[in-house]
Amino acid sequence: MTELVDHETVLWPKCRSALDRDKSRMSAITELAESRLSGLSTEQKVAQLIQAELASVEPGDVREFGLGSILNGGGVFPDANKYASTEDWRKLASAFQSAARESASGIPILWGTDAVHGHNNVYGATIYPHNIALGAANDTDLVERLGAATAQDVLDSGIDWVFAPTLAVPCDYRWGRTLEGFSQDPEIVGRLGGAMTRGLQGDPTSAGFLDETHVLATSKHFVGEGSTADGIDQGNACCSEQVLLDVHAVGHISALKAGAQVVMAAFNSWNDEKVHGSSYLLQDVLKRQMGFDGFVVSDWDGFAQLESDIERACIRCINAGVDMLMVSSDWRGVYEHVLNSVESGQISTSRLDDAARRILRVKALNGMLSPTWNGPSMRQTRSLGSKATRKLAREAVRKSLVLLKNSNALLPLSPGQNVVVVGTSAHDIGKQCGGWTLTWQGTDNTADDFPHADSIASGIQTAVAGGGGVVTFVDDVDDETEADVAIVVFGEEPYAEGEGDLNHLSFSRDESEPLAQMRALQARGIPVVALFLTGRPRWINPELNASVAFVVCWLPGTQGGAVADILFRNAANEIRHDFVGRLSYSWPLDASMTCIDRDSDRPDSYLPVGYGLNYEDEVSFDTLSELDETTGTSHRGPSYQGSYNYPNP
Ligand code: BGC
Ligand code: BGC
């Protein structure tokens, strides 16, 4: 570790939740966990520390070893069937639970899944907008309801634990996980992270906390992942301890105060030391200073990044404070390594007991150690893809859209017009959902994969048909294209961690087709409304210049039809919904930018956090109409005569 870090000067706050004040409940939980722990052999304790991935584990293994947990990775399904029904998931979950109960320890198993925007790994689920969109909506009540609805879907499939919320504070938008972060503003991350945790788990002050309608949440990834150099995934976060606390830990503090019981260690390093191997961050800061008494789970094979010798890696990781190891495939090997290390004394029995005790306490708190517990799949609500979830998704979509530009008050549109919708993205649900949707990267999905979805195109179709207008859908613009107004839908292709990292933020440089379409429409005198699907702010000055109105739709999920609710007036020509979304990340107007410092001395070079137009105020930000398309600076104001030297060098 570098001299930058002075462990003596920074004080981390205690993060007590309402639970900790409920002394009688907590002492009963501790007692229950303790009594189960005392009956376990060393082997059984070690098995509690192992989380095996679904593709490499079967119920029979759980019966034999008494594993503590399983997970399904992104794009892993029961019987490798993407179209597995909720029933299939429940059946498999109950087979695992029965096996766990029949194992020698008899301790129920935890199943974790990445339900990060709805129950996104399950066919037929309603997919909600990604966190970046929820940050723009910035509505804690909405986020709490989304968490509660997700919990219901997850429970219905027999699963009791989700790897959410992500509490990153992305600083460099080239990072492919920017879309998973609510905001670059720690305050927003804290508010919404707490709300999502409460939604998933229930309010810790109420009897509903972790009851049969709630699931365990995960405060992830601890800590500093949004601050890696150049936005490189799993990279090195170089910042002072004070910045780590004041910026990157804010969401975690809030989730812990809301009662989060699991923390996932972050893949990144902090000042050259991997978090998975940092006993300072995990033991001293998180567990001792902050008082966290739940358990720490590693990220996907995170221990293996510490050393090439896996036994040494496991030793370092567990001794640094990781309590449960998430293993992609060779969980048997990892089990053996941990067992050997306990037997050789490299992992002390007190550390093993501490880790197992923490896991058992969380199971006890989740009701799983009670004699009447019968598995999370007892209650079935058939909520997956229900009308109620779709309605909630539509609300989330509407509230998250951000209007960047609306010259001549082009929006809201009257539905009684001739409308042309340009671009295949208008029909592309997979693109509207982005990464972490059915597959890990969100790629390889087709229209058939989304049975209850409503595309942006279908929403426009309904709005225009209801208002007496005519809509045509075209993939491209040509000499025949005629309309009163054009809607161009375009944006990023799906990606998730790693694959989504970029070298620069210029969308215009990578994707020339939408801009060419906008310019062709412009040349034909057809005003353009641009709808941008994206998981992060991108440099799009040329597209902003070529459009009359510009809406950032983020990654709205399966109910993209809701975009039309806000774009179009109703048949009586009344406004149905106004824009309430505001940027939760500042937006670069300078092609060379990759991150934005809120205290920058160049306020002209970006649109700030909080920016966003709406109808009621009738603000028309005309100055956006002439943005610099070439150089490192932006020019605003009507007098600027921009050049159109595209593509950007
Ligand atoms: C990601 C986590 C995720 C885990 C399980 C990791 O690669 O970083 O966010 O929860 O995989 O899918
Ligand atoms: C899994 C993801 C996981 C990733 C980590 C993928 O194969 O499906 O869940 O996060 O690997 O590398």
XYZ file of C-alpha atoms and ligand atoms in Angstrom:
673
model
C 0.000 0.000 0.000
C 1.262 3.512 -0.788
C 1.993 6.322 1.670
C -1.178 7.990 0.434
C -3.043 5.987 3.029
C -2.902 7.079 6.593
C -5.007 4.641 8.541
C -4.786 6.698 11.693
C -6.573 9.803 10.535
C -9.855 8.644 9.028
C -12.718 7.577 11.212
C -15.381 5.380 9.725
C -18.877 5.720 11.189
C -20.699 2.976 13.061
C -23.528 1.734 10.851
C -26.162 0.501 13.201
C -29.590 -0.292 11.796
C -32.876 -0.362 13.647
C -32.305 -4.108 14.003
C -29.415 -3.622 16.347
C -31.674 -1.704 18.672
C -34.082 -4.632 18.769
C -31.999 -6.302 21.463
C -34.306 -9.189 22.307
C -34.752 -10.224 18.663
C -31.051 -10.014 17.979
C -30.013 -11.969 21.037
C -32.470 -14.725 20.077
C -30.930 -14.763 16.577
C -27.408 -14.903 17.950
C -28.334 -17.724 20.299
C -29.962 -19.726 17.523
C -26.937 -19.305 15.254
C -24.579 -20.169 18.095
C -26.426 -23.336 18.964
C -26.348 -24.544 15.357
C -22.686 -23.618 15.036
C -21.741 -25.604 18.113
C -23.180 -28.743 16.536
C -21.126 -28.481 13.333
C -17.947 -30.379 12.481
C -15.019 -28.549 10.900
C -16.005 -29.951 7.506
C -19.562 -28.730 7.909
C -18.401 -25.276 8.923
C -16.100 -25.075 5.898
C -18.976 -26.156 3.654
C -21.047 -23.205 4.906
C -18.359 -20.897 3.491
C -18.722 -22.220 -0.038
C -21.043 -20.778 -2.679
C -21.149 -22.948 -5.807
C -22.402 -21.881 -9.227
C -25.487 -23.632 -10.548
C -23.821 -24.987 -13.674
C -21.355 -26.955 -11.539
C -23.465 -28.180 -8.649
C -26.385 -30.541 -8.166
C -28.706 -31.204 -5.276
C -26.831 -34.455 -4.614
C -23.629 -32.455 -3.976
C -25.435 -30.298 -1.477
C -26.766 -33.408 0.282
C -23.251 -34.797 0.443
C -21.322 -31.665 1.421
C -23.909 -29.440 3.115
C -22.820 -26.380 1.121
C -23.806 -23.010 2.521
C -24.952 -21.432 -0.718
C -25.388 -21.583 -4.461
C -25.770 -18.862 -7.065
C -26.811 -18.667 -10.646
C -24.510 -16.495 -12.710
C -25.831 -14.250 -15.463
C -27.308 -16.427 -18.219
C -27.296 -19.635 -16.160
C -30.691 -21.353 -15.911
C -32.226 -24.589 -14.606
C -31.316 -27.331 -17.104
C -29.520 -24.658 -19.145
C -32.964 -23.706 -20.432
C -33.343 -19.990 -21.074
C -37.116 -20.446 -21.148
C -37.325 -22.184 -17.791
C -40.610 -21.233 -16.131
C -40.985 -19.927 -12.587
C -42.221 -23.420 -11.819
C -38.930 -24.907 -13.079
C -36.924 -22.495 -10.929
C -39.071 -23.307 -7.883
C -38.721 -27.019 -8.411
C -34.978 -26.779 -8.618
C -34.842 -24.501 -5.579
C -36.877 -26.951 -3.561
C -34.684 -29.834 -4.676
C -31.672 -27.915 -3.362
C -33.451 -27.060 -0.105
C -34.512 -30.660 0.468
C -30.967 -31.793 -0.216
C -29.629 -29.242 2.267
C -32.037 -30.456 4.916
C -31.043 -34.045 4.246
C -27.343 -33.206 4.547
C -25.591 -34.057 7.799
C -25.784 -30.478 9.084
C -29.389 -30.049 7.934
C -28.851 -26.323 7.413
C -30.877 -24.665 4.627
C -29.007 -23.254 1.685
C -28.998 -19.655 0.445
C -29.473 -19.087 -3.298
C -28.216 -15.784 -4.687
C -29.046 -14.232 -8.061
C -28.305 -10.996 -9.897
C -31.774 -9.443 -9.865
C -30.408 -5.991 -10.614
C -33.279 -4.506 -12.645
C -36.152 -6.804 -11.845
C -35.702 -10.588 -11.782
C -33.676 -10.192 -14.959
C -32.321 -13.715 -15.314
C -35.786 -15.277 -15.520
C -37.802 -15.574 -18.709
C -41.057 -13.642 -18.563
C -40.040 -11.224 -15.807
C -40.759 -7.533 -16.160
C -37.410 -5.819 -16.640
C -37.121 -2.425 -14.953
C -34.883 0.446 -16.028
C -31.243 0.111 -14.952
C -29.993 2.034 -11.929
C -28.646 4.933 -13.985
C -32.238 5.614 -15.047
C -33.502 5.303 -11.488
C -30.909 7.875 -10.494
C -32.456 10.281 -12.998
C -35.902 9.619 -11.521
C -34.364 10.089 -8.064
C -37.539 8.963 -6.337
C -36.980 6.909 -3.174
C -40.586 5.779 -2.960
C -40.455 4.459 -6.524
C -37.151 2.666 -5.913
C -38.482 1.072 -2.738
C -41.531 -0.227 -4.622
C -39.294 -1.581 -7.399
C -37.236 -3.401 -4.764
C -40.354 -4.884 -3.181
C -41.712 -6.015 -6.553
C -38.382 -7.599 -7.446
C -38.305 -9.409 -4.102
C -41.702 -10.901 -4.856
C -40.632 -12.231 -8.255
C -37.411 -13.631 -6.812
C -39.250 -15.431 -3.996
C -41.752 -16.833 -6.421
C -38.915 -18.592 -8.183
C -37.731 -20.103 -4.898
C -34.724 -17.810 -4.476
C -34.062 -15.852 -1.287
C -31.116 -13.563 -1.912
C -30.222 -10.961 -4.547
C -26.861 -9.425 -5.448
C -28.181 -5.871 -5.407
C -28.071 -2.938 -4.998
C -24.892 -1.838 -6.731
C -23.695 1.236 -4.858
C -20.859 2.317 -7.106
C -20.185 6.000 -7.653
C -18.883 5.856 -11.226
C -16.398 8.625 -11.893
C -15.101 7.739 -15.348
C -17.944 6.893 -17.715
C -15.762 4.718 -19.868
C -16.375 2.096 -17.179
C -18.818 -0.476 -18.550
C -20.655 -0.710 -15.230
C -21.604 2.970 -15.101
C -25.172 1.909 -15.891
C -25.322 -0.055 -12.633
C -24.636 3.055 -10.553
C -27.481 5.388 -9.571
C -25.385 8.532 -9.855
C -22.021 10.223 -9.769
C -23.420 12.080 -6.782
C -22.842 10.067 -3.576
C -25.836 11.696 -1.962
C -28.190 10.251 -4.607
C -26.474 6.852 -4.396
C -26.970 6.880 -0.625
C -30.658 7.814 -0.799
C -31.573 5.341 -3.521
C -29.286 2.577 -2.231
C -31.022 2.729 1.133
C -34.438 2.735 -0.563
C -33.610 -0.303 -2.721
C -32.319 -2.188 0.316
C -35.522 -1.416 2.229
C -37.631 -2.436 -0.751
C -35.903 -5.800 -1.109
C -35.664 -6.696 2.584
C -38.465 -4.695 4.148
C -38.117 -1.968 6.727
C -35.931 -3.112 9.631
C -38.211 -1.287 12.069
C -41.199 -3.342 10.950
C -42.323 -6.941 11.363
C -42.150 -7.219 7.571
C -38.340 -7.232 7.633
C -37.120 -10.384 5.846
C -40.568 -11.924 6.177
C -41.994 -14.252 3.548
C -42.400 -11.379 1.085
C -38.798 -10.142 1.235
C -35.336 -11.305 0.225
C -31.798 -10.629 1.392
C -30.060 -7.746 -0.348
C -26.324 -7.276 -0.970
C -24.418 -4.052 -0.532
C -22.067 -4.280 -3.516
C -19.289 -3.886 -4.359
C -17.304 -2.791 -1.334
C -15.529 -0.451 -2.083
C -14.160 2.102 -4.526
C -15.020 0.318 -7.770
C -16.319 3.516 -9.396
C -12.988 5.214 -9.031
C -10.631 2.939 -10.942
C -8.038 4.631 -13.132
C -9.352 5.232 -16.681
C -12.620 3.525 -15.727
C -11.075 0.091 -16.178
C -13.249 -2.685 -14.796
C -11.666 -4.387 -11.766
C -8.854 -1.837 -11.961
C -6.999 0.171 -9.371
C -8.845 2.850 -7.420
C -6.357 5.516 -6.500
C -7.866 7.810 -3.935
C -7.329 8.854 -0.368
C -9.105 7.108 2.452
C -11.147 10.265 3.050
C -12.436 10.144 -0.549
C -13.151 6.440 -0.184
C -15.307 7.267 2.825
C -16.879 10.523 1.637
C -17.647 9.398 -1.916
C -17.449 5.656 -2.466
C -18.709 4.337 0.861
C -21.782 6.558 1.111
C -24.109 4.035 -0.548
C -22.791 1.206 1.625
C -23.258 3.190 4.812
C -26.810 3.838 3.787
C -27.513 0.185 2.858
C -26.051 -1.034 6.155
C -28.170 1.433 8.072
C -31.168 0.075 6.174
C -30.260 -3.383 7.483
C -28.240 -4.962 4.642
C -26.848 -8.280 5.902
C -24.459 -9.144 3.089
C -21.610 -7.140 1.603
C -19.932 -8.254 -1.626
C -16.220 -7.500 -1.839
C -15.200 -5.451 -4.874
C -12.937 -6.806 -7.589
C -10.899 -3.607 -7.725
C -7.771 -2.714 -5.835
C -7.504 0.287 -3.604
C -4.135 1.976 -3.971
C -2.648 -1.193 -5.458
C -4.069 -3.667 -2.966
C -6.937 -5.964 -3.988
C -9.979 -5.384 -1.783
C -10.440 -9.177 -1.567
C -7.120 -9.340 0.249
C -7.423 -6.198 2.335
C -7.917 -7.041 5.968
C -7.704 -3.323 6.645
C -10.855 -2.605 4.602
C -12.794 -5.775 5.405
C -11.845 -6.526 8.997
C -10.736 -3.202 10.460
C -12.988 -0.786 8.607
C -16.119 -2.739 7.681
C -16.432 -5.185 10.524
C -14.719 -3.402 13.397
C -15.151 0.309 12.829
C -18.466 0.208 10.980
C -19.751 -2.633 13.133
C -20.978 -4.825 10.261
C -22.109 -8.152 11.703
C -23.535 -9.816 8.573
C -21.237 -11.689 6.180
C -18.920 -10.713 3.335
C -19.218 -12.720 0.114
C -16.442 -12.651 -2.449
C -17.185 -11.645 -5.997
C -16.987 -14.301 -8.741
C -13.738 -16.188 -8.036
C -12.453 -12.945 -6.519
C -10.066 -14.859 -4.243
C -8.317 -16.335 -7.301
C -7.065 -12.868 -8.214
C -4.911 -12.713 -5.087
C -2.441 -15.504 -5.923
C -2.032 -18.093 -8.645
C -1.761 -20.788 -5.969
C -5.448 -21.227 -5.131
C -4.864 -22.564 -1.637
C -2.758 -19.506 -0.763
C -5.378 -17.321 -2.408
C -8.175 -18.805 -0.266
C -6.117 -18.373 2.880
C -5.387 -14.727 2.162
C -8.967 -13.984 1.203
C -10.574 -15.595 4.238
C -7.991 -14.177 6.601
C -8.629 -10.733 5.107
C -12.278 -11.047 6.182
C -14.195 -12.633 3.305
C -16.669 -15.086 4.863
C -18.136 -16.839 1.835
C -16.343 -17.711 -1.410
C -18.303 -17.401 -4.670
C -16.865 -20.143 -6.860
C -17.510 -20.329 -10.602
C -16.798 -24.030 -11.068
C -14.234 -25.875 -8.943
C -15.989 -25.555 -5.595
C -14.753 -29.012 -4.545
C -11.158 -27.844 -4.948
C -11.855 -24.687 -2.980
C -13.591 -26.685 -0.230
C -10.521 -28.945 0.041
C -8.144 -25.981 0.113
C -10.039 -24.259 2.884
C -10.320 -27.479 4.882
C -6.581 -28.156 4.511
C -5.786 -24.624 5.584
C -7.903 -24.932 8.699
C -6.298 -28.255 9.532
C -2.813 -26.819 9.025
C -3.689 -23.778 11.112
C -3.212 -21.291 8.256
C -6.817 -20.308 8.796
C -7.486 -20.272 12.512
C -10.478 -22.058 13.969
C -11.634 -18.786 15.449
C -11.651 -17.199 11.978
C -13.542 -20.208 10.599
C -16.056 -19.991 13.438
C -16.459 -16.273 12.909
C -17.216 -16.724 9.195
C -19.624 -19.628 9.733
C -21.310 -17.837 12.627
C -21.908 -14.758 10.462
C -23.489 -16.875 7.723
C -25.662 -18.732 10.226
C -26.801 -15.496 11.826
C -27.986 -14.217 8.459
C -29.798 -17.495 7.826
C -31.377 -17.230 11.270
C -32.451 -13.656 10.638
C -33.976 -14.776 7.358
C -36.084 -17.266 9.298
C -34.315 -20.274 7.790
C -33.171 -21.825 11.038
C -36.621 -21.871 12.554
C -38.093 -25.376 12.796
C -41.172 -24.301 10.835
C -39.231 -22.906 7.883
C -40.245 -24.654 4.756
C -38.355 -22.928 1.959
C -38.969 -19.599 0.282
C -41.110 -21.175 -2.368
C -43.980 -21.837 0.023
C -45.969 -18.811 -1.062
C -46.638 -18.295 -4.702
C -48.056 -15.018 -5.949
C -47.568 -15.455 -9.689
C -46.240 -11.928 -9.849
C -43.748 -12.593 -12.651
C -44.581 -10.381 -15.618
C -47.908 -9.419 -13.986
C -49.955 -6.370 -14.924
C -48.967 -4.704 -11.662
C -45.254 -5.079 -12.386
C -45.704 -3.769 -15.909
C -47.565 -0.742 -14.590
C -44.793 -0.098 -12.101
C -42.198 -0.404 -14.871
C -44.060 2.131 -16.990
C -44.055 4.572 -14.111
C -40.304 4.057 -13.656
C -39.675 4.616 -17.364
C -41.692 7.835 -17.475
C -40.013 9.243 -14.381
C -36.499 8.496 -15.598
C -36.518 10.079 -19.065
C -34.458 13.248 -19.333
C -35.224 15.956 -21.875
C -31.953 17.545 -22.965
C -33.291 19.767 -25.688
C -36.685 20.937 -26.911
C -36.249 23.730 -29.419
C -39.358 25.565 -30.541
C -41.236 23.498 -27.952
C -41.498 20.661 -30.490
C -42.541 18.301 -27.701
C -45.121 17.249 -26.641
C -46.289 15.990 -30.005
C -49.851 15.987 -31.159
C -50.866 12.413 -32.006
C -52.936 13.511 -34.993
C -49.902 13.804 -37.272
C -47.943 11.866 -39.808
C -45.133 10.358 -37.783
C -42.188 8.393 -39.086
C -40.199 6.264 -36.656
C -36.666 5.580 -37.823
C -34.292 2.837 -36.706
C -34.451 -0.818 -35.696
C -33.799 0.116 -32.057
C -37.426 1.204 -31.737
C -38.414 -2.479 -31.851
C -35.421 -3.924 -30.061
C -36.371 -4.989 -26.540
C -32.947 -6.514 -25.889
C -31.335 -3.175 -26.620
C -33.872 -1.393 -24.430
C -32.939 -3.716 -21.554
C -29.131 -3.661 -21.874
C -26.721 -5.947 -19.980
C -27.743 -8.320 -17.168
C -30.864 -9.335 -19.057
C -31.446 -13.083 -19.512
C -27.809 -13.353 -20.525
C -24.835 -11.906 -18.691
C -23.945 -9.274 -21.303
C -27.558 -8.846 -22.462
C -26.536 -10.074 -25.923
C -28.133 -12.892 -27.952
C -31.680 -12.016 -26.989
C -34.510 -11.856 -29.519
C -38.074 -10.532 -29.468
C -39.315 -14.020 -28.496
C -37.363 -13.818 -25.281
C -39.652 -11.090 -23.913
C -43.259 -12.294 -23.788
C -44.784 -9.320 -21.923
C -42.694 -6.561 -23.408
C -43.814 -3.347 -24.996
C -41.318 -1.695 -27.314
C -40.841 2.031 -27.835
C -42.318 1.487 -31.312
C -45.478 -0.158 -30.039
C -46.052 2.652 -27.540
C -45.794 5.205 -30.347
C -48.118 3.120 -32.508
C -50.772 3.069 -29.772
C -50.463 6.792 -29.030
C -50.688 7.872 -32.665
C -53.456 5.441 -33.587
C -55.484 6.685 -30.600
C -55.080 10.289 -31.734
C -56.046 9.839 -35.356
C -52.566 10.159 -36.835
C -50.562 7.823 -39.014
C -47.262 6.202 -38.117
C -44.798 4.487 -40.411
C -41.762 2.534 -39.300
C -38.639 2.558 -41.396
C -35.154 1.206 -40.826
C -33.589 4.011 -42.804
C -34.364 7.385 -44.392
C -34.608 7.757 -48.171
C -35.946 10.154 -50.813
C -39.471 8.904 -50.235
C -39.509 9.647 -46.523
C -42.287 12.121 -45.752
C -43.733 13.045 -42.376
C -44.709 15.931 -40.104
C -42.217 14.734 -37.539
C -39.583 12.004 -37.288
C -38.620 10.018 -34.200
C -35.146 8.516 -34.420
C -34.433 5.781 -31.874
C -30.778 4.852 -31.471
C -28.149 3.960 -28.927
C -25.666 1.592 -27.353
C -25.716 -2.153 -27.967
C -26.064 -4.246 -24.781
C -23.016 -4.888 -22.602
C -22.119 -5.602 -18.999
C -18.914 -5.761 -16.965
C -15.659 -5.820 -18.877
C -17.147 -5.881 -22.355
C -18.687 -2.465 -21.792
C -15.432 -0.622 -21.097
C -14.574 2.084 -23.643
C -11.521 4.065 -24.647
C -13.442 7.263 -25.278
C -16.992 8.536 -24.892
C -17.729 9.687 -28.409
C -20.818 7.848 -29.587
C -20.790 9.832 -32.801
C -17.383 8.486 -33.667
C -18.444 4.841 -33.230
C -21.904 4.942 -34.745
C -22.389 7.076 -37.809
C -25.742 5.743 -39.026
C -28.189 7.502 -36.686
C -26.493 10.837 -37.303
C -26.664 10.341 -41.049
C -30.381 9.595 -40.699
C -30.974 12.695 -38.633
C -29.139 14.854 -41.129
C -31.086 13.359 -44.022
C -34.329 14.152 -42.209
C -33.060 17.629 -41.426
C -32.285 18.133 -45.142
C -35.823 17.081 -45.993
C -37.196 19.654 -43.562
C -38.595 17.034 -41.188
C -38.061 17.949 -37.520
C -36.278 15.225 -35.551
C -37.046 13.955 -32.077
C -34.042 11.865 -30.985
C -34.496 9.080 -28.423
C -31.174 7.864 -27.055
C -30.824 4.434 -25.422
C -27.717 4.415 -23.287
C -26.127 3.131 -20.113
C -24.036 6.280 -19.589
C -23.539 9.812 -20.811
C -21.853 9.778 -24.238
C -20.508 12.607 -26.342
C -23.274 13.202 -28.884
C -22.959 16.890 -29.844
C -23.502 16.158 -33.566
C -26.735 14.281 -32.809
C -27.853 17.046 -30.471
C -27.233 19.574 -33.241
C -29.091 17.496 -35.821
C -32.214 17.082 -33.699
C -34.852 19.552 -32.605
C -35.786 17.650 -29.449
C -33.565 15.154 -27.634
C -34.586 12.680 -24.939
C -32.254 10.382 -23.005
C -34.210 7.161 -22.425
C -31.346 5.274 -20.650
C -32.093 1.533 -20.672
C -35.836 1.476 -19.978
C -36.342 -2.309 -19.899
C -39.311 -4.260 -21.179
C -41.902 -1.486 -20.872
C -40.345 0.970 -23.312
C -43.818 1.684 -24.631
C -44.131 4.180 -21.781
C -41.827 6.591 -23.613
C -44.781 7.544 -25.800
C -46.863 8.474 -22.711
C -44.663 11.499 -22.290
C -43.828 12.321 -25.930
C -47.447 12.519 -27.107
C -50.459 14.474 -26.011
C -53.700 12.524 -25.719
C -56.471 12.558 -28.331
C -57.953 15.655 -26.671
C -54.562 17.293 -27.155
C -53.798 17.414 -23.430
C -50.388 16.694 -21.943
C -50.495 13.260 -20.282
C -47.227 13.325 -18.352
C -44.465 15.879 -17.996
C -40.748 15.128 -17.733
C -39.544 14.806 -14.132
C -36.214 13.046 -14.790
C -33.009 15.037 -14.239
C -29.432 14.051 -14.983
C -27.821 12.178 -12.107
C -24.525 12.258 -14.035
C -23.219 15.366 -15.716
C -23.222 15.133 -19.490
C -20.071 15.861 -21.509
C -20.287 18.490 -24.256
C -16.583 18.151 -24.922
C -15.379 15.160 -26.931
C -12.230 14.727 -24.894
C -14.010 14.291 -21.586
C -14.265 10.956 -19.842
C -15.323 12.073 -16.404
C -16.744 15.221 -14.985
C -15.662 16.983 -11.893
C -18.628 18.735 -10.431
C -16.433 21.580 -9.303
C -14.880 21.933 -12.736
C -13.846 25.432 -13.738
C -15.299 24.772 -17.191
C -19.033 24.711 -16.504
C -19.694 25.266 -20.225
C -18.214 21.923 -21.107
C -20.977 19.763 -19.664
C -24.614 19.690 -18.626
C -24.623 19.449 -14.831
C -26.241 16.937 -12.492
C -29.814 18.131 -12.042
C -30.145 19.326 -15.622
C -33.315 18.436 -17.505
C -36.121 20.333 -19.208
C -39.837 19.912 -18.847
C -43.012 21.127 -20.510
C -44.513 23.108 -17.716
C -41.603 25.479 -17.362
C -41.560 25.947 -21.124
C -37.810 26.340 -21.061
C -36.378 25.883 -24.479
C -32.667 25.451 -24.158
C -31.933 26.810 -27.615
C -28.315 27.387 -26.772
C -27.831 23.632 -27.088
C -28.560 23.857 -30.754
C -25.059 24.843 -31.767
C -22.550 22.696 -30.000
C -18.968 22.243 -31.020
C -18.580 19.053 -33.010
C -14.858 18.946 -33.357
C -12.637 20.356 -30.688
C -11.971 19.953 -27.019
C -14.169 22.873 -26.055
C -17.838 23.526 -26.405
C -19.445 26.728 -27.521
C -22.872 27.687 -26.481
C -25.050 30.587 -27.515
C -26.817 31.516 -30.715
C -23.905 33.463 -32.141
C -21.656 30.442 -32.501
C -21.287 29.182 -36.057
C -20.243 25.591 -35.563
C -18.508 23.528 -38.162
C -19.791 20.102 -39.099
C -16.518 18.344 -39.615
C -17.716 14.879 -38.853
C -16.505 12.290 -37.969
C -14.736 13.641 -35.006
C -10.956 13.005 -35.241
C -20.139 -9.410 -10.729
C -21.131 -9.315 -9.605
C -22.133 -10.413 -9.694
C -21.444 -11.746 -9.752
C -22.387 -12.908 -9.901
C -19.572 -10.784 -10.854
O -18.780 -10.915 -12.004
O -19.094 -8.479 -10.508
O -21.754 -8.061 -9.608
O -23.016 -10.336 -8.607
O -20.559 -11.769 -10.835
O -22.939 -12.955 -11.138
C -21.371 -15.207 -15.347
C -21.600 -13.912 -14.614
C -20.349 -13.548 -13.940
C -19.182 -13.534 -14.902
C -17.908 -13.204 -14.210
C -20.216 -15.064 -16.288
O -19.993 -16.235 -16.994
O -22.506 -15.592 -16.027
O -22.642 -13.998 -13.697
O -20.499 -12.302 -13.353
O -19.084 -14.725 -15.609
O -16.798 -13.281 -15.043
